[in-house]
CSV table of C-alpha atoms and ligand atoms in Angstrom, one decimal:
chain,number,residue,atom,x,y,z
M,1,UNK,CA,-145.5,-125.8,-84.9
M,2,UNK,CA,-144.1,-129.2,-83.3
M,3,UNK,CA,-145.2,-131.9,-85.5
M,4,UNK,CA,-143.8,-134.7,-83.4
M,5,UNK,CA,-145.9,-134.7,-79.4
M,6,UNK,CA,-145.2,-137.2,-77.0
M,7,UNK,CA,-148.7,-138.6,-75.9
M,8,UNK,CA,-149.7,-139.0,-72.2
M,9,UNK,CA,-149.9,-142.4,-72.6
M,10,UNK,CA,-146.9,-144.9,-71.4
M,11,UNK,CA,-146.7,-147.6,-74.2
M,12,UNK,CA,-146.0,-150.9,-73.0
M,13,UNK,CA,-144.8,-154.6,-74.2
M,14,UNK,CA,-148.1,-156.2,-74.1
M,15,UNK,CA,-148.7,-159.2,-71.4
M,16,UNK,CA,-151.1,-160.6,-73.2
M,17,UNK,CA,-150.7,-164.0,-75.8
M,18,UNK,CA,-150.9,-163.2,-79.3
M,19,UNK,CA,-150.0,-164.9,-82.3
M,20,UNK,CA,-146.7,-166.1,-83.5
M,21,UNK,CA,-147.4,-166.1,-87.0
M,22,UNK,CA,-149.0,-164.0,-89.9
M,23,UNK,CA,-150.3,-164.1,-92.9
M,24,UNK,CA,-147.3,-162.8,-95.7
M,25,UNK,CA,-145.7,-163.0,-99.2
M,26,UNK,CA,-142.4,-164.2,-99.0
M,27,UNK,CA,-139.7,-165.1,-101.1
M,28,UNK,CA,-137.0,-168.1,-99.9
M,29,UNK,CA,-134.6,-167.3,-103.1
M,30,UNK,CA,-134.1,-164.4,-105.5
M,31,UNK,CA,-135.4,-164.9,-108.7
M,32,UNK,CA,-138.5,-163.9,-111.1
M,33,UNK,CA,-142.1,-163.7,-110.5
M,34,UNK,CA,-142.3,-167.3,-109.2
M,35,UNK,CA,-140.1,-166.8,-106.0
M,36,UNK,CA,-143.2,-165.4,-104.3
M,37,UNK,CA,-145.2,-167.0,-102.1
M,38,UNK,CA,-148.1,-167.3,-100.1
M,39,UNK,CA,-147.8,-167.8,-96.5
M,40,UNK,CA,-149.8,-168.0,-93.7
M,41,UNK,CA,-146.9,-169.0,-91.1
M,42,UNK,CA,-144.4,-165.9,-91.1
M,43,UNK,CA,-143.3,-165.0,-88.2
M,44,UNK,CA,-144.6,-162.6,-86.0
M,45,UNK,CA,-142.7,-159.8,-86.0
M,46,UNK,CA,-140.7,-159.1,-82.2
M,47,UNK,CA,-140.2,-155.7,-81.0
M,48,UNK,CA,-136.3,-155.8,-80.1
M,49,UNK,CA,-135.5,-152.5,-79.5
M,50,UNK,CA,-137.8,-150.1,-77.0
M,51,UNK,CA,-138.2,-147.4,-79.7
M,52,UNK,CA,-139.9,-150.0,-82.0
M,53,UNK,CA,-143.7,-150.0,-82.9
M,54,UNK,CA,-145.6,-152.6,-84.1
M,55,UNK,CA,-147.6,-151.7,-87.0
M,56,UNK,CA,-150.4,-153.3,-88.2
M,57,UNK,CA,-150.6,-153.2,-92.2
M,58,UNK,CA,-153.8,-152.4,-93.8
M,59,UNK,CA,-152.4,-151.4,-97.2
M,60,UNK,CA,-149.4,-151.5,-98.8
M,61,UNK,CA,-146.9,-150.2,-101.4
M,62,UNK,CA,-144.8,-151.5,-103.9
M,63,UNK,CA,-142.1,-149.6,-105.6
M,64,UNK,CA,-139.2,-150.4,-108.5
M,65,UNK,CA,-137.2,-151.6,-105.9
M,66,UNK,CA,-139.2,-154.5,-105.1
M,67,UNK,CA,-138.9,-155.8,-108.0
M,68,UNK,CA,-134.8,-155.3,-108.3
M,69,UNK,CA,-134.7,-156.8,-105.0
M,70,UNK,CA,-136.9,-160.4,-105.5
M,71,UNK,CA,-134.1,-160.6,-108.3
M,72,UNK,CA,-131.5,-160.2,-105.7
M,73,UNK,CA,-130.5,-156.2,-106.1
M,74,UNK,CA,-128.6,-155.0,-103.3
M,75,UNK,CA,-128.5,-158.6,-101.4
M,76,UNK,CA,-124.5,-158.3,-100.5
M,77,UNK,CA,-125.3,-154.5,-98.7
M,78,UNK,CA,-128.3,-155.4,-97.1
M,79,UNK,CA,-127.5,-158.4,-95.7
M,80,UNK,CA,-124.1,-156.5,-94.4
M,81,UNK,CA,-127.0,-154.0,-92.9
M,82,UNK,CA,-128.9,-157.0,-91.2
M,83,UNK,CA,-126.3,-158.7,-90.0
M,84,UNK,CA,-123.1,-156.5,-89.3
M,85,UNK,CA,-121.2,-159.6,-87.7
M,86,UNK,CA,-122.1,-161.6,-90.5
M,87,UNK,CA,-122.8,-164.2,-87.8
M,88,UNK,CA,-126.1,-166.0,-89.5
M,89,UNK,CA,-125.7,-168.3,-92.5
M,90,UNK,CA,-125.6,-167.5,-95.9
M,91,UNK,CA,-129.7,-167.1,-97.0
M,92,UNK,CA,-130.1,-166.1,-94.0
M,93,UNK,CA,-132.5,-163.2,-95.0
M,94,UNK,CA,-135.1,-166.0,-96.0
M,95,UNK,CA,-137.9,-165.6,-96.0
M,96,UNK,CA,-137.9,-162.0,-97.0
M,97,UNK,CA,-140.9,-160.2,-97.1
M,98,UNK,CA,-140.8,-157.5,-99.8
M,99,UNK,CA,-143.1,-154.7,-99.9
M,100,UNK,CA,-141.6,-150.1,-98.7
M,101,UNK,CA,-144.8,-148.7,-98.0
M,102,UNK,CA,-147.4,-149.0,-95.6
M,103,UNK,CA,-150.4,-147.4,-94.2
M,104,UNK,CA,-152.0,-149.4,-90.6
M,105,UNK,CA,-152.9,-149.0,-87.3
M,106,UNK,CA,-150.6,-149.2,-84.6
M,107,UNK,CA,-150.9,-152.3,-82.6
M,108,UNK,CA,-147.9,-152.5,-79.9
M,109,UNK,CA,-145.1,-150.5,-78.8
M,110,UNK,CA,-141.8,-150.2,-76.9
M,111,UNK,CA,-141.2,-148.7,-73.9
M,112,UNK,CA,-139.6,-145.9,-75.1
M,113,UNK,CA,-142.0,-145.2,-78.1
M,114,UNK,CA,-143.7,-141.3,-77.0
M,115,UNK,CA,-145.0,-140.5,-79.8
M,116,UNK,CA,-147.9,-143.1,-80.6
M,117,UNK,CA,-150.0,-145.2,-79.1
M,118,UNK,CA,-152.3,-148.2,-79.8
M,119,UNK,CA,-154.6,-147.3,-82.3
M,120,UNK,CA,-153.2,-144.6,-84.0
M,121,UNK,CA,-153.8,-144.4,-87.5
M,122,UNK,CA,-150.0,-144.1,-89.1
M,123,UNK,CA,-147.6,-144.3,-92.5
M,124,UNK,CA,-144.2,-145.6,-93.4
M,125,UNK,CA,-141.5,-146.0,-95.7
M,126,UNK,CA,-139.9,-149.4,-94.3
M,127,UNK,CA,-135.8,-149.4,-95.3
M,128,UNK,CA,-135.3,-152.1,-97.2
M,129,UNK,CA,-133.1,-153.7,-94.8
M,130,UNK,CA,-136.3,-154.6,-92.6
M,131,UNK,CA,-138.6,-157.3,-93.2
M,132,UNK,CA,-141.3,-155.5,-95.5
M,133,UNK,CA,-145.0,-154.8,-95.6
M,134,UNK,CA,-146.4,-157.6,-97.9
M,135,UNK,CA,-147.5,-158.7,-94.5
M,136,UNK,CA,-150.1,-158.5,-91.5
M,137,UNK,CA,-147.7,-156.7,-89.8
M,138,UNK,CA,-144.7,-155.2,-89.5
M,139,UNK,CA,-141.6,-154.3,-87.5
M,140,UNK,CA,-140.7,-150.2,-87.6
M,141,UNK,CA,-138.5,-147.7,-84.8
M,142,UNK,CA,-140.7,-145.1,-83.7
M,143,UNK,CA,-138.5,-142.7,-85.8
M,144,UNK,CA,-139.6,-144.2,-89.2
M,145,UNK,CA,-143.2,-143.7,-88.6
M,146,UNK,CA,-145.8,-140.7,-88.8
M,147,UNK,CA,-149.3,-140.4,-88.1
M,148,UNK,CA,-151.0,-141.1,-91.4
M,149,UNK,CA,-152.9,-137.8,-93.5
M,150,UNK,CA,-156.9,-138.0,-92.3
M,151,UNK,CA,-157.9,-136.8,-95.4
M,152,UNK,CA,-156.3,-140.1,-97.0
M,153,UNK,CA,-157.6,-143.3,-97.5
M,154,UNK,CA,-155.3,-146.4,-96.2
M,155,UNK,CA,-154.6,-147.5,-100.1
M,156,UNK,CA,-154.1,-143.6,-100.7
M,157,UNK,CA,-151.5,-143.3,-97.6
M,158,UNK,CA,-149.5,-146.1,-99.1
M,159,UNK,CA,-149.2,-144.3,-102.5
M,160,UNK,CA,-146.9,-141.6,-100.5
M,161,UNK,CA,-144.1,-142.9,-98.1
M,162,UNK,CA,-141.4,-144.7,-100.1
M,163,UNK,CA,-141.2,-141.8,-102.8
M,164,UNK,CA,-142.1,-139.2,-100.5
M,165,UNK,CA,-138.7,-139.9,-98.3
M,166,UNK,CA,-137.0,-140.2,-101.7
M,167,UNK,CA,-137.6,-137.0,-102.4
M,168,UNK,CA,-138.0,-135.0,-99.5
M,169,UNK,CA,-134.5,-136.8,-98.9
M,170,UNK,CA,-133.2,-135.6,-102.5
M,171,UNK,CA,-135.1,-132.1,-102.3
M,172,UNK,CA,-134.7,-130.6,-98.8
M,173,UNK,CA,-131.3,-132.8,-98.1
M,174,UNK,CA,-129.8,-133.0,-101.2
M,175,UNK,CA,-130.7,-129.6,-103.3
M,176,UNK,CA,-131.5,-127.8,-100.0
M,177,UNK,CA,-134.9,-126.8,-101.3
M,178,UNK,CA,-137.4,-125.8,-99.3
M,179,UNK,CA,-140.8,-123.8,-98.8
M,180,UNK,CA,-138.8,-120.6,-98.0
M,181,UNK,CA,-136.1,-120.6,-100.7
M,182,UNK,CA,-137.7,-122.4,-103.8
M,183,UNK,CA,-140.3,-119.5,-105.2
M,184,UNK,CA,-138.9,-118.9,-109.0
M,185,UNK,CA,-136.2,-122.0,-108.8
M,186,UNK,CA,-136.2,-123.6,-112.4
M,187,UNK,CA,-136.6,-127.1,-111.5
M,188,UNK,CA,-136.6,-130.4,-114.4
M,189,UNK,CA,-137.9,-133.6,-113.4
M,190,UNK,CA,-136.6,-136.1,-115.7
M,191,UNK,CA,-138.9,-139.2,-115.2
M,192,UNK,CA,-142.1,-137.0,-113.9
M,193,UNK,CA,-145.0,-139.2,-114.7
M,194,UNK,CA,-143.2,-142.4,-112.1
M,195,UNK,CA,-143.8,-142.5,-108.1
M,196,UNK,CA,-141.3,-139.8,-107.1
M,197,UNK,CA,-141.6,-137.6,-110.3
M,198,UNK,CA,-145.6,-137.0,-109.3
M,199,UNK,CA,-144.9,-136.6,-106.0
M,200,UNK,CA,-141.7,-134.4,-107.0
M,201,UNK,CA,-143.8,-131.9,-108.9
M,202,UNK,CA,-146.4,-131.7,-106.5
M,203,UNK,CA,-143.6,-130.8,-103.9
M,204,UNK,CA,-141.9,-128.4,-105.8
M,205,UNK,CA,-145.4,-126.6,-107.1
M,206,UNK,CA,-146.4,-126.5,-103.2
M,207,UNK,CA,-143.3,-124.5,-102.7
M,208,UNK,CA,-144.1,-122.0,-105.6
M,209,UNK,CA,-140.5,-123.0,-108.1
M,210,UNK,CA,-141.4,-123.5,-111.7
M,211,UNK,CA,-141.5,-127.5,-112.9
M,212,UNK,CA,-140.2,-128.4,-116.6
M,213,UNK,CA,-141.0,-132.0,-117.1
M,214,UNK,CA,-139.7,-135.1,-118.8
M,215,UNK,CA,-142.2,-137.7,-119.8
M,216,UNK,CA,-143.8,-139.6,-122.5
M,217,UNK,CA,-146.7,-137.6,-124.4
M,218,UNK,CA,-149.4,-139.7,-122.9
M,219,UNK,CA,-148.2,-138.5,-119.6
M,220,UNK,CA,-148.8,-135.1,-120.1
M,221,UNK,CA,-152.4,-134.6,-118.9
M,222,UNK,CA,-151.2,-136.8,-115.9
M,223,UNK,CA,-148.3,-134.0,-115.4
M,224,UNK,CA,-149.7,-130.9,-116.4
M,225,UNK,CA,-152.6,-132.0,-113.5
M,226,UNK,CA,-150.3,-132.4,-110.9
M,227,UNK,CA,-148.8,-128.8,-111.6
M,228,UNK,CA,-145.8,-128.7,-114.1
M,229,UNK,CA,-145.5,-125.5,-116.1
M,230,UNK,CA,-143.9,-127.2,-118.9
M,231,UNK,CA,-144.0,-131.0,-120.5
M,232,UNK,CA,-141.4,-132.2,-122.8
M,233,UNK,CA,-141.9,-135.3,-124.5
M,234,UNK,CA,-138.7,-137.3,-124.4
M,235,UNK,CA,-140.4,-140.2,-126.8
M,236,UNK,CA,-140.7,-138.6,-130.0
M,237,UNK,CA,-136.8,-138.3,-129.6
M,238,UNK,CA,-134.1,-135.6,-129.1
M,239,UNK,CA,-135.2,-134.3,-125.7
M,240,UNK,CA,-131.6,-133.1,-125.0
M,241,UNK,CA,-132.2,-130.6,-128.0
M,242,UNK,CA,-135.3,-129.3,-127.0
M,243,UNK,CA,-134.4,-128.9,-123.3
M,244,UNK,CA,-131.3,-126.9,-124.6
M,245,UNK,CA,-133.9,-124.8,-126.3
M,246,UNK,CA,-135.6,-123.5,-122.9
M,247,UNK,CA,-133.8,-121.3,-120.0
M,248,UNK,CA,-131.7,-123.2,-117.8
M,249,UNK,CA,-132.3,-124.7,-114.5
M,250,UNK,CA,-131.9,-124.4,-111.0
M,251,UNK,CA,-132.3,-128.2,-110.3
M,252,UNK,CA,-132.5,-131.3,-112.1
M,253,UNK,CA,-134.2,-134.3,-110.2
M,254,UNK,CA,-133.5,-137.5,-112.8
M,255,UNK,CA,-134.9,-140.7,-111.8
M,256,UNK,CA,-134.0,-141.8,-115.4
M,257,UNK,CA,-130.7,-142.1,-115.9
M,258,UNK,CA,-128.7,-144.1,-118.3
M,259,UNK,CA,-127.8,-141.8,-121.8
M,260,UNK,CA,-129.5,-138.9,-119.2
M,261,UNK,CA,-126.7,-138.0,-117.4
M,262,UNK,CA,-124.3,-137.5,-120.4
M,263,UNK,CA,-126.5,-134.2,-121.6
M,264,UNK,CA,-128.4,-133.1,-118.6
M,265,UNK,CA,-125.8,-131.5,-116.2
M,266,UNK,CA,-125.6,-129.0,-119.2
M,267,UNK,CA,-129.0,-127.5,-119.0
M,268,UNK,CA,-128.3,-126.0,-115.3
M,269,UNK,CA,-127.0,-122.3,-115.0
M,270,UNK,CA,-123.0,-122.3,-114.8
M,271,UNK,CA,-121.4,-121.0,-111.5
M,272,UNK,CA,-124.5,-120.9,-109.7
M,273,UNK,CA,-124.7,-123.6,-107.3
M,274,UNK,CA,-127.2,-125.6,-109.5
M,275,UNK,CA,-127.2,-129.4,-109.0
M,276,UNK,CA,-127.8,-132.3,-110.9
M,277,UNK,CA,-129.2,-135.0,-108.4
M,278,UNK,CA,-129.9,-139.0,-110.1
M,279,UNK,CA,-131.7,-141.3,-108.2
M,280,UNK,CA,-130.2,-144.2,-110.7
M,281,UNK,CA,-126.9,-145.0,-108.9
M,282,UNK,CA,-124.4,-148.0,-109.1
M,283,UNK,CA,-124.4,-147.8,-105.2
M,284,UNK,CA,-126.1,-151.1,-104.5
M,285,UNK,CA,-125.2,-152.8,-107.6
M,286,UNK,CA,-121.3,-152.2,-107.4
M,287,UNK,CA,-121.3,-154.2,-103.9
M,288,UNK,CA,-123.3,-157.0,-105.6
M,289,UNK,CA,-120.6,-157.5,-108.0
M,290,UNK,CA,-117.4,-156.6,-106.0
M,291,UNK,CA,-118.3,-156.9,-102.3
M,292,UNK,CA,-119.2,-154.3,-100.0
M,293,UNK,CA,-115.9,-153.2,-99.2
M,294,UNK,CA,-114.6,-153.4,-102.8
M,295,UNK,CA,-118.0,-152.0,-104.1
M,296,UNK,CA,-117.9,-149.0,-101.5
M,297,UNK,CA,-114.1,-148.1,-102.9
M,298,UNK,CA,-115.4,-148.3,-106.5
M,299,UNK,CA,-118.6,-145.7,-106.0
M,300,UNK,CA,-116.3,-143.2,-103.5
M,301,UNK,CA,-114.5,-143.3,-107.0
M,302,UNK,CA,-117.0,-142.9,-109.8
M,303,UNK,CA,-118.9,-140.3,-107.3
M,304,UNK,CA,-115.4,-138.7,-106.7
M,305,UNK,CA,-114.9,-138.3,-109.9
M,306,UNK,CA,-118.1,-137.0,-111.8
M,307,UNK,CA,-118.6,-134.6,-108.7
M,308,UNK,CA,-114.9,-133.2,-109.8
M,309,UNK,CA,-115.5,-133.0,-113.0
M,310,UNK,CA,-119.0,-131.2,-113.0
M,311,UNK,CA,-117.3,-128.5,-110.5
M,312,UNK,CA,-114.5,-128.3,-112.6
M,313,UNK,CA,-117.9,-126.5,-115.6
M,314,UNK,CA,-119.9,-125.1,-112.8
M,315,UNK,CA,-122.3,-127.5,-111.6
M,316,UNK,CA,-122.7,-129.9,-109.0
M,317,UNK,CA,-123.2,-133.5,-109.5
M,318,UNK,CA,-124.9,-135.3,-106.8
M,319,UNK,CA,-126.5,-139.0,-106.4
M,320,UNK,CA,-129.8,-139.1,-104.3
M,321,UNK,CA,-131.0,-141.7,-101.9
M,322,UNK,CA,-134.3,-142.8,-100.1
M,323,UNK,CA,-133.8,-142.0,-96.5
M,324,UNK,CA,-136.1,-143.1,-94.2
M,325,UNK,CA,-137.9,-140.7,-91.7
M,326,UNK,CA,-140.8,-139.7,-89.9
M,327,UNK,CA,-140.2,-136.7,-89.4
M,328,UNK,CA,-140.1,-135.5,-93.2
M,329,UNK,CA,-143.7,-137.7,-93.5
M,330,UNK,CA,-144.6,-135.7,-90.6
M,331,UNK,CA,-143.9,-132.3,-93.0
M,332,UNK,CA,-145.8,-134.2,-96.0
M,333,UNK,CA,-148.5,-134.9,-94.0
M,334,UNK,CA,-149.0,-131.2,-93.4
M,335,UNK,CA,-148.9,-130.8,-97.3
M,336,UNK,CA,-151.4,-133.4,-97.6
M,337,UNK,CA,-154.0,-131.8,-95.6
M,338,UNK,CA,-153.5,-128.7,-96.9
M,339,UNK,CA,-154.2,-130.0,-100.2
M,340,UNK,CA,-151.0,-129.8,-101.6
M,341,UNK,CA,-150.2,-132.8,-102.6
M,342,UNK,CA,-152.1,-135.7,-103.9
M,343,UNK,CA,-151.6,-139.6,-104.2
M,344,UNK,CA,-151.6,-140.6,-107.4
M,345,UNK,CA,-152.5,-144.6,-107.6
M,346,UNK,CA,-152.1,-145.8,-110.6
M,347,UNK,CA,-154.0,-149.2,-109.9
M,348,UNK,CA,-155.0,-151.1,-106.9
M,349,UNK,CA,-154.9,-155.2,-106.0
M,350,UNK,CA,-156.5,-157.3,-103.2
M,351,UNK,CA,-153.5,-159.2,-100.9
M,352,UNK,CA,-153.9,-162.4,-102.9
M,353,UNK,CA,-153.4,-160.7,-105.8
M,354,UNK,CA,-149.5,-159.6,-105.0
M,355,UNK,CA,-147.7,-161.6,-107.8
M,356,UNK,CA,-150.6,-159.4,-110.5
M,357,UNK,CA,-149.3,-156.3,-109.2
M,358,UNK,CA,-145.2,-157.1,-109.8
M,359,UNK,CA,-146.0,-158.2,-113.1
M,360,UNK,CA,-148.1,-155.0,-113.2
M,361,UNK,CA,-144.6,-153.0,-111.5
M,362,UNK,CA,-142.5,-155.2,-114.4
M,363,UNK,CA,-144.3,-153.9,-117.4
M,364,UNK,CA,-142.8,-150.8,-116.8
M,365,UNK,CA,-144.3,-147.1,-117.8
M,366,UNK,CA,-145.6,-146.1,-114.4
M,367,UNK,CA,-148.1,-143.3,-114.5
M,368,UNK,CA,-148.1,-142.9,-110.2
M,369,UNK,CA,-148.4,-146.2,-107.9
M,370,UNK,CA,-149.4,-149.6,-107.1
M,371,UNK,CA,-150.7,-150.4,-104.0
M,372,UNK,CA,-152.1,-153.6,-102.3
M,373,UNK,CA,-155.0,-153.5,-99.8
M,374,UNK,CA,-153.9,-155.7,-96.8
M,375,UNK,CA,-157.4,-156.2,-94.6
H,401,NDP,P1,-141.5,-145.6,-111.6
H,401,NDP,O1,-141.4,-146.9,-112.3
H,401,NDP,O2,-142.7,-145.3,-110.8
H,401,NDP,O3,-141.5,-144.5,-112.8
H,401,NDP,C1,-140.5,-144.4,-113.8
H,401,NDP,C2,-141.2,-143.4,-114.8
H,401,NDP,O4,-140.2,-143.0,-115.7
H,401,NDP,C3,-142.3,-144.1,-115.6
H,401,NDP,O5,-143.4,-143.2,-115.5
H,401,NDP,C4,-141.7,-144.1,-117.0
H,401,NDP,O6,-142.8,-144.0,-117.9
H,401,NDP,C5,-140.8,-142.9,-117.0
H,401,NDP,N1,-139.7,-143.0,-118.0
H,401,NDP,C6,-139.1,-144.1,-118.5
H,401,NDP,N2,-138.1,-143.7,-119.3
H,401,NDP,C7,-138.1,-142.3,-119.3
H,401,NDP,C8,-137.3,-141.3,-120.0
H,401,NDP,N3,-136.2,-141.7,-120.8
H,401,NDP,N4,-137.6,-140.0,-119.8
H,401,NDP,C9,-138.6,-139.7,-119.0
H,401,NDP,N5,-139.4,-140.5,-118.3
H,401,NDP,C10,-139.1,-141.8,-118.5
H,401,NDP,O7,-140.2,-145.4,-110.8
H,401,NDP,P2,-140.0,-144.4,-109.5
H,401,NDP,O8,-140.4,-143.0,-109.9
H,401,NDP,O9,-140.5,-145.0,-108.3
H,401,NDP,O10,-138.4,-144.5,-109.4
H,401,NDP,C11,-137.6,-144.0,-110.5
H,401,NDP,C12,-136.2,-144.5,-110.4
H,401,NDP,O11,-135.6,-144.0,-109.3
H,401,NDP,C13,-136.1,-146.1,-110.4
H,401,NDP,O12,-135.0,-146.5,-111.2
H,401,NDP,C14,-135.8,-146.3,-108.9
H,401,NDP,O13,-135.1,-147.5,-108.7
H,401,NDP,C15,-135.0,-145.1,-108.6
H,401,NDP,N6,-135.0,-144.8,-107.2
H,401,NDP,C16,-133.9,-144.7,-106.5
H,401,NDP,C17,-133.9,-144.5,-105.1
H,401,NDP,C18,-132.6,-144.3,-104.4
H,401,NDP,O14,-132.5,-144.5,-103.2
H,401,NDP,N7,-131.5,-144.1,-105.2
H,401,NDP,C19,-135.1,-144.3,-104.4
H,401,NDP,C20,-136.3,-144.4,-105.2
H,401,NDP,C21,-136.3,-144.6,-106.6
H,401,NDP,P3,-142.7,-144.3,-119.5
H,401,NDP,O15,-141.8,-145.5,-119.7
H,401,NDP,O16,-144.1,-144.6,-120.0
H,401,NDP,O17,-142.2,-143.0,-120.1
């Protein structure tokens, strides 16, 4: 079934005035909670390209990598990303607006946009190159956006795109998973009771393989609720010696990482084509420290070299990425409305209340997502 149908309506640059600012969060340096600020004079964002949309934000989403990147995570790579000529001055990216998810309404689009129209009720993970949706509105190409679940709320739909990408991108691109192939796969999701270990679970349950997952004890209801055949409290200590107890795995999705990756590539079946996937990679923060062409030698290297030496006992070694793409929100969308998957919002905050939910993102110990309502 095509998810994706052009609509028989030509979308056009509207004529009309409008504003040339919004209201937004912004930063204007990287730094700790402080940086933020209110705004009511961002710009308004411009559709440049004719495959952009302009996306009005009702709610919003916040993930870990807000908060690395108010402290300046990934600045050097991004900024390459923005500005490939390196023609604007240093700082240029000021001010950012921070802020992956959103759930809105569609207010403009470019000429060549098919797929939506005014009006249309849609979700997004927004790269983090792009000027985030902390914001009235934002900025998106037609390809990074999906009409939004109808049996979701706006705060719910925001719960879902960031971690959905991540791992639909790490799942189906990565570990080639999908509904098809995955009945009976042993699957351990190290870090299950975070943003993309709920929504990992709930993916991997939908497509009938057998979770095993890693969280604190407090978690477990949490877990065991969103499907997962088997909890293993990692807090009480020596989780690599219980795993090594149970039957080894197909997959291991670890958003964890750290001490992690020293024992868990030994709990996957030898010479078997099982994978080791970690979303906690020194992709971003390698370029901080040694530029990006320096910084891109150095992780070719290190990835080079684990993937070599996991081969070289059986197993592949693999880091996993957030790729942005509507498409694959089009396919969760589907699972949504079956009743597949679920949002799980951990707690919700009103637009002025955006510098309460990173502190809330800082204290750590996730159990699902934080979202902001916009309107
Ligand atoms: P969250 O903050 O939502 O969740 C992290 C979860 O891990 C929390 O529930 C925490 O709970 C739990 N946890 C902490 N330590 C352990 C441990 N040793 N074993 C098991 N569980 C643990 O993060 P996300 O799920 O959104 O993201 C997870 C990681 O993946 C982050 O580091 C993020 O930066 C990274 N990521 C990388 C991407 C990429 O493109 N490479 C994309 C998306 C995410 P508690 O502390 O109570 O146990």
């Amino acid at each position: 079934k095509a998810l994706r149908k052009p609509v028989l309506f030509t979308c056009s640059s509207a004529s009309a005035p409008r504003a040339t600012v919004m209201a937004a969060w912004v930063i204007d340096s990287y730094g700790p909670n402080e940086v933020l600020r209110f705004t009511e004079n961002a710009p308004f964002p411009a559709i440049r390209y004719p495959n952009e949309v302009i996306v009005k934000v009702l709610s919003a989403g916040l993930n870990p990598i807000d908060l690395s990147m108010r402290g300046g995570y990934g600045a050097a790579t991004l900024r390459m990303r923005r500005d490939p000529l390196n023609v604007n001055r240093s700082g240029g990216e000021f001010p950012l607006i921070l802020g992956r998810d959103v759930s809105g309404v569609v207010m403009e689009c470019g000429l060549s946009v098919t797929c939506f129209r005014p009006g249309d009720k849609v979700w997004a993970a927004v790269p983090p190159w792009k000027q985030g949706s902390l914001a009235e509105f934002v900025v998106l190409s037609g390809n990074e956006v999906s009409l939004k679940p109808g049996s979701l709320s706006h705060p719910e739909a925001a719960a879902v795109p960031y971690v959905a990408s991540t791992a639909w991108s790490t799942l189906v691109n990565s570990a080639g998973l999908n509904k098809d192939n995955c009945s009976k796969k042993r699957v351990l999701i190290i870090g299950a009771s975070g943003g993309v270990g709920t929504f990992a679970i709930q993916m991997v349950k939908a497509w009938g393989g057998h979770v095993t997952a890693v969280c604190s004890q407090n978690a477990e209801g949490l877990v065991r609720g969103l499907g997962a055949d088997h909890v293993v409290d990692y807090a009480t200590g020596a989780v690599d010696i219980k795993l090594k107890t149970l039957d080894k795995f197909d997959l291991i999705l670890d958003s964890v990482g750290g001490d992690t990756e020293r024992w868990a590539p030994g709990l996957l079946k030898p010479w078997a084509g099982a994978r080791y996937i970690t979303l906690v990679t020194p992709f971003l923060r390698n370029t901080d420290a040694l530029g990006v062409a320096d910084g891109m030698m150095q992780s070719a290297l290190t990835i080079a070299t684990k993937a070599l030496k996991h081969f070289s006992k059986g197993v592949h070694y693999r880091w996993g990425f957030f790729a942005p793409s509507g498409p694959a929100l089009d396919e969760v969308r589907e699972m949504v409305d079956a009743g597949q998957i679920r949002p799980v919002v951990e707690q919700q905050f009103s637009f002025s209340q955006v510098p309460q939910a990173f502190l809330k993102l800082e204290k750590g110990h996730a159990r699902g997502k934080v979202v902001v309502s916009v309107d």
